[in-house]
PDB file of C-alpha atoms in Angstrom:
ATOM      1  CA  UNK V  28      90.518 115.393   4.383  1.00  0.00           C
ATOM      2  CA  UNK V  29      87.422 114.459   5.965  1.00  0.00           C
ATOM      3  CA  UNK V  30      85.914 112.124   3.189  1.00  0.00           C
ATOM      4  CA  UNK V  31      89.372 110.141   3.063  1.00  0.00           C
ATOM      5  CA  UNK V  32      88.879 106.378   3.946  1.00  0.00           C
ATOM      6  CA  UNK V  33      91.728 104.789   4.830  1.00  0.00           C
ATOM      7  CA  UNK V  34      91.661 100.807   3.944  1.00  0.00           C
ATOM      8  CA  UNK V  35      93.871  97.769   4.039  1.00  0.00           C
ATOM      9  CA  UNK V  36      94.327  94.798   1.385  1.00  0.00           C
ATOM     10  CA  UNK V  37      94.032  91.063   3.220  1.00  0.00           C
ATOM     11  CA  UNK V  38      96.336  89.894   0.923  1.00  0.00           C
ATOM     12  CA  UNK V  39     100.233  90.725   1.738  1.00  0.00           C
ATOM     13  CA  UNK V  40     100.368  92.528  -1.634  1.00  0.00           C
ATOM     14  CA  UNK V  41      98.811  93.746  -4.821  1.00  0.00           C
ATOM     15  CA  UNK V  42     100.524  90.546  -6.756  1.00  0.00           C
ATOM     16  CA  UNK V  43      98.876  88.079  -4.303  1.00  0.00           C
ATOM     17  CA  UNK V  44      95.988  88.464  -6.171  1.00  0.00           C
ATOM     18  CA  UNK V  45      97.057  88.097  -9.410  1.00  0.00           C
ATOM     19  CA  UNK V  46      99.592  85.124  -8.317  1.00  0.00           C
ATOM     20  CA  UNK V  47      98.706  81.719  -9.142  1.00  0.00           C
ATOM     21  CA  UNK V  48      99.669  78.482 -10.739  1.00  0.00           C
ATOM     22  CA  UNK V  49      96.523  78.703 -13.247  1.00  0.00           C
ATOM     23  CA  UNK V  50      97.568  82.052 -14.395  1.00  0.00           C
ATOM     24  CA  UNK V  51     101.339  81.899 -14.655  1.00  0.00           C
ATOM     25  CA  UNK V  52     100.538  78.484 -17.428  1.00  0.00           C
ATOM     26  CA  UNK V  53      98.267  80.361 -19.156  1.00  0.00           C
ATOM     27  CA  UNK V  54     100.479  83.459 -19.276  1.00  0.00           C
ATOM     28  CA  UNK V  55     103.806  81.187 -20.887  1.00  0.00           C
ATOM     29  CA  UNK V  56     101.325  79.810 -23.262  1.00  0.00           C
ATOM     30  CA  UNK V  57      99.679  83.042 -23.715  1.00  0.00           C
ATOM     31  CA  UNK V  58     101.675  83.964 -27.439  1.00  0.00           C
ATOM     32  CA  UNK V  59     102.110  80.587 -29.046  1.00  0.00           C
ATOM     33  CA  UNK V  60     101.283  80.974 -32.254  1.00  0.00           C
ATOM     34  CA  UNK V  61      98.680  77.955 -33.841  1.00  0.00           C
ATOM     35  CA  UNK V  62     100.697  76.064 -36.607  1.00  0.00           C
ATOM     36  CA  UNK V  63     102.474  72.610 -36.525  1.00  0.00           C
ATOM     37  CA  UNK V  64     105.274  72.646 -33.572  1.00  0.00           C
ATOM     38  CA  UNK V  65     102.340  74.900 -31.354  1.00  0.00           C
ATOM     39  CA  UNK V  66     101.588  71.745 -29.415  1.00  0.00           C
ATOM     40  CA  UNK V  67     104.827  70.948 -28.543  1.00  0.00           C
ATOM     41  CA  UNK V  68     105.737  74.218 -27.811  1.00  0.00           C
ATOM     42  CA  UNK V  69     103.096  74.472 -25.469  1.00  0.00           C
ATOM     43  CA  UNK V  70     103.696  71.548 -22.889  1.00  0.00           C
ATOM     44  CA  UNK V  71     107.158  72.588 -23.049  1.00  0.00           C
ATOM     45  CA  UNK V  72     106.330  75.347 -22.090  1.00  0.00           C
ATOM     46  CA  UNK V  73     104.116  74.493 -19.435  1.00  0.00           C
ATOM     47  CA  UNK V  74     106.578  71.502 -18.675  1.00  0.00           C
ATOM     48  CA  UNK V  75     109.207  73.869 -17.274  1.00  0.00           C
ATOM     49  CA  UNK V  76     106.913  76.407 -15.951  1.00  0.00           C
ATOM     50  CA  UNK V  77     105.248  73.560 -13.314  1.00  0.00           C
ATOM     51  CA  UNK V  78     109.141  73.076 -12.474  1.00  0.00           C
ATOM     52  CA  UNK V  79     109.605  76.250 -11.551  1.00  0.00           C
ATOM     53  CA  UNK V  80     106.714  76.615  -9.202  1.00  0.00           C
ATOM     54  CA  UNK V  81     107.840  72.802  -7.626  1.00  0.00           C
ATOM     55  CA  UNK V  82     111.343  74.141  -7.547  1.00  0.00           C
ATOM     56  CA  UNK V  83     109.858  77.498  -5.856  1.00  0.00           C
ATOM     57  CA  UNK V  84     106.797  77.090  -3.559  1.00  0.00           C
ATOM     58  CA  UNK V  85     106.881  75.245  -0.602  1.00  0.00           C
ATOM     59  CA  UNK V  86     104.621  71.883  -0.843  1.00  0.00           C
ATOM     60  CA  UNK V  87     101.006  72.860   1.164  1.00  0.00           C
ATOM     61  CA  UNK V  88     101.272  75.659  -1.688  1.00  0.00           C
ATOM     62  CA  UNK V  89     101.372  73.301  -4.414  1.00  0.00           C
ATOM     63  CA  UNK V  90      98.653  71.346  -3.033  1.00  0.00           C
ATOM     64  CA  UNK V  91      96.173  73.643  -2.037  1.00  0.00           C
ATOM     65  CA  UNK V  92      95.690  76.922  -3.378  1.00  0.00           C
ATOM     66  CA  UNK V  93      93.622  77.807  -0.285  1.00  0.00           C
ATOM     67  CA  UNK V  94      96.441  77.469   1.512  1.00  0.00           C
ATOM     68  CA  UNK V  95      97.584  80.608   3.899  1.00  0.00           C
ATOM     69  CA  UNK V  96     100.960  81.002   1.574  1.00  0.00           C
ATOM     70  CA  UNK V  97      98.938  82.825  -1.030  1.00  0.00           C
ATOM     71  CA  UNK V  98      97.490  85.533   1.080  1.00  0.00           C
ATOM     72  CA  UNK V  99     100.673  85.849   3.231  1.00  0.00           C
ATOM     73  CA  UNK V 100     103.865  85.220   1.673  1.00  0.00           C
ATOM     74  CA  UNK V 101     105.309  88.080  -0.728  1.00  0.00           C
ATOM     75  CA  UNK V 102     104.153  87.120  -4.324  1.00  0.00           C
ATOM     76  CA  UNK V 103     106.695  88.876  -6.034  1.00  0.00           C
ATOM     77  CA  UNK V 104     109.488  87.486  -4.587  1.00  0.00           C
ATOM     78  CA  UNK V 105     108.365  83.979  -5.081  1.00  0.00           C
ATOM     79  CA  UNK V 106     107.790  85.082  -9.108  1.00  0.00           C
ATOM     80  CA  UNK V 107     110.570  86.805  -9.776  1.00  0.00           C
ATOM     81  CA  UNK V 108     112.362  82.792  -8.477  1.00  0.00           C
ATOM     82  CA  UNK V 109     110.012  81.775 -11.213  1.00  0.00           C
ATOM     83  CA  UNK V 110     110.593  83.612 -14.083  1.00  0.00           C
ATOM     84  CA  UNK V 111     114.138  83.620 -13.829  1.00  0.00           C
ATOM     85  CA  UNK V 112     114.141  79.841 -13.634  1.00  0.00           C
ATOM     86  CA  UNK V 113     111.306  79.411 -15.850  1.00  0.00           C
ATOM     87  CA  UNK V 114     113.502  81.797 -18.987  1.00  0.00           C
ATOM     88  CA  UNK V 115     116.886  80.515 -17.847  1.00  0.00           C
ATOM     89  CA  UNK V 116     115.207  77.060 -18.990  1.00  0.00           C
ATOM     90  CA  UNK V 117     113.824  78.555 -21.744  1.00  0.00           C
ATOM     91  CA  UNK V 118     117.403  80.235 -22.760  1.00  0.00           C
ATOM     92  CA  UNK V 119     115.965  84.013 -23.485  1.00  0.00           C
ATOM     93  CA  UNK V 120     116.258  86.650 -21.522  1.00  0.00           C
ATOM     94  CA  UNK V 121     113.599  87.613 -18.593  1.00  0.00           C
ATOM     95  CA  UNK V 122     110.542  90.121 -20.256  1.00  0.00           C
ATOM     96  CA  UNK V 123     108.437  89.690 -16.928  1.00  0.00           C
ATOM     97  CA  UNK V 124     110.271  91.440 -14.194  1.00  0.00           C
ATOM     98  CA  UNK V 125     108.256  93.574 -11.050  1.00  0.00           C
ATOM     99  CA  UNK V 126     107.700  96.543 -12.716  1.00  0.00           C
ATOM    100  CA  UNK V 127     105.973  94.380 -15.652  1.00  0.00           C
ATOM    101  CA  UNK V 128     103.946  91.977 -13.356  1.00  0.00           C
ATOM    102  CA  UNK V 129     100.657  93.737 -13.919  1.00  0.00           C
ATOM    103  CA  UNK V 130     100.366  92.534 -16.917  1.00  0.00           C
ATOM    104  CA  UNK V 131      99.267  88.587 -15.599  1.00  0.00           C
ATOM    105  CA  UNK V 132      96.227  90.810 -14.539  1.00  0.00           C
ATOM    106  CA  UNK V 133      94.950  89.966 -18.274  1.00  0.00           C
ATOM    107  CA  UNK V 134      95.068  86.228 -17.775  1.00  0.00           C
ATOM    108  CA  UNK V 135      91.741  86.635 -14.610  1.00  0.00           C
ATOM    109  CA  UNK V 136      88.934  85.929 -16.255  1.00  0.00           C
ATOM    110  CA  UNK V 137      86.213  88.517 -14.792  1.00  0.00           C
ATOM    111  CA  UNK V 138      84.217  86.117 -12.309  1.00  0.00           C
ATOM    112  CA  UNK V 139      88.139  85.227 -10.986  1.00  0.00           C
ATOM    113  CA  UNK V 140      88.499  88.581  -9.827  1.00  0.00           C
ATOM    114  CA  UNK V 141      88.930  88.520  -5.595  1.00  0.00           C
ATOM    115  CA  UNK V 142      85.712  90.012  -4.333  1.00  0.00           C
ATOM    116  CA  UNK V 143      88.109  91.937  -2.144  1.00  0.00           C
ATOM    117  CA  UNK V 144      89.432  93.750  -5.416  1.00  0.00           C
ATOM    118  CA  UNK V 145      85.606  94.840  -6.252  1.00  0.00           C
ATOM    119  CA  UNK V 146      84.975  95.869  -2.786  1.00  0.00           C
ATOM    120  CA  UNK V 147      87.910  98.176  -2.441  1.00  0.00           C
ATOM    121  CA  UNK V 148      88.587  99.630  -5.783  1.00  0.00           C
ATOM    122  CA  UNK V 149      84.751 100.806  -6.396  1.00  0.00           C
TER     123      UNK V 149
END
């Protein structure tokens, strides 16, 4: 085991990186379908997704997303407040729970990507 390299993340965990205001709107917008009520349906959406973040994340958070809370804090407990706020308000049942949160990773557009990411996975 001589060629094993042993390395550590910055962020607290793998869903700090993919955790974000920016992406969570586009994800609940993500499958709206483009016909009359789409519009609607969208800052509805996005209406009660920016509560559940202000309900959720303390307020340097919400202000700055530079702010030591997104590196530190565990991600997927503050998301899993979210989304069960976020589809309580929405009155369906959660689809995004832990073991599904990988899937915000298609919402990072490529030059998005934490250089840290690059670094370690290549």
């Amino acid at each position: 085991m001589q060629d094993l390299t042993e390395v550590l993340w910055k962020k607290r965990e793998i869903e700090n990186y993919f955790f974000s205001k920016k992406i969570l709107l586009e994800y609940v917008v993500s499958d709206i379908q483009n016909d009359l009520f789409a519009e609607n349906e969208k800052q509805n959406r996005i209406r009660i997704m920016e509560e559940a973040l202000d309900d959720a994340l303390p307020g340097a958070a919400r202000r700055d997303t530079e702010d030591s809370f997104w590196n530190d804090e565990k991600a997927s407990e503050y998301m899993e407040k979210i989304f069960k706020y976020y589809f309580q308000k929405q009155s369906i049942p959660v689809t995004l729970s832990k073991n599904k949160y990988y899937e915000l990773i298609d919402f990072i557009k490529l030059e998005e990507i934490d250089k840290e990411m690059i670094e370690k996975l290549d």
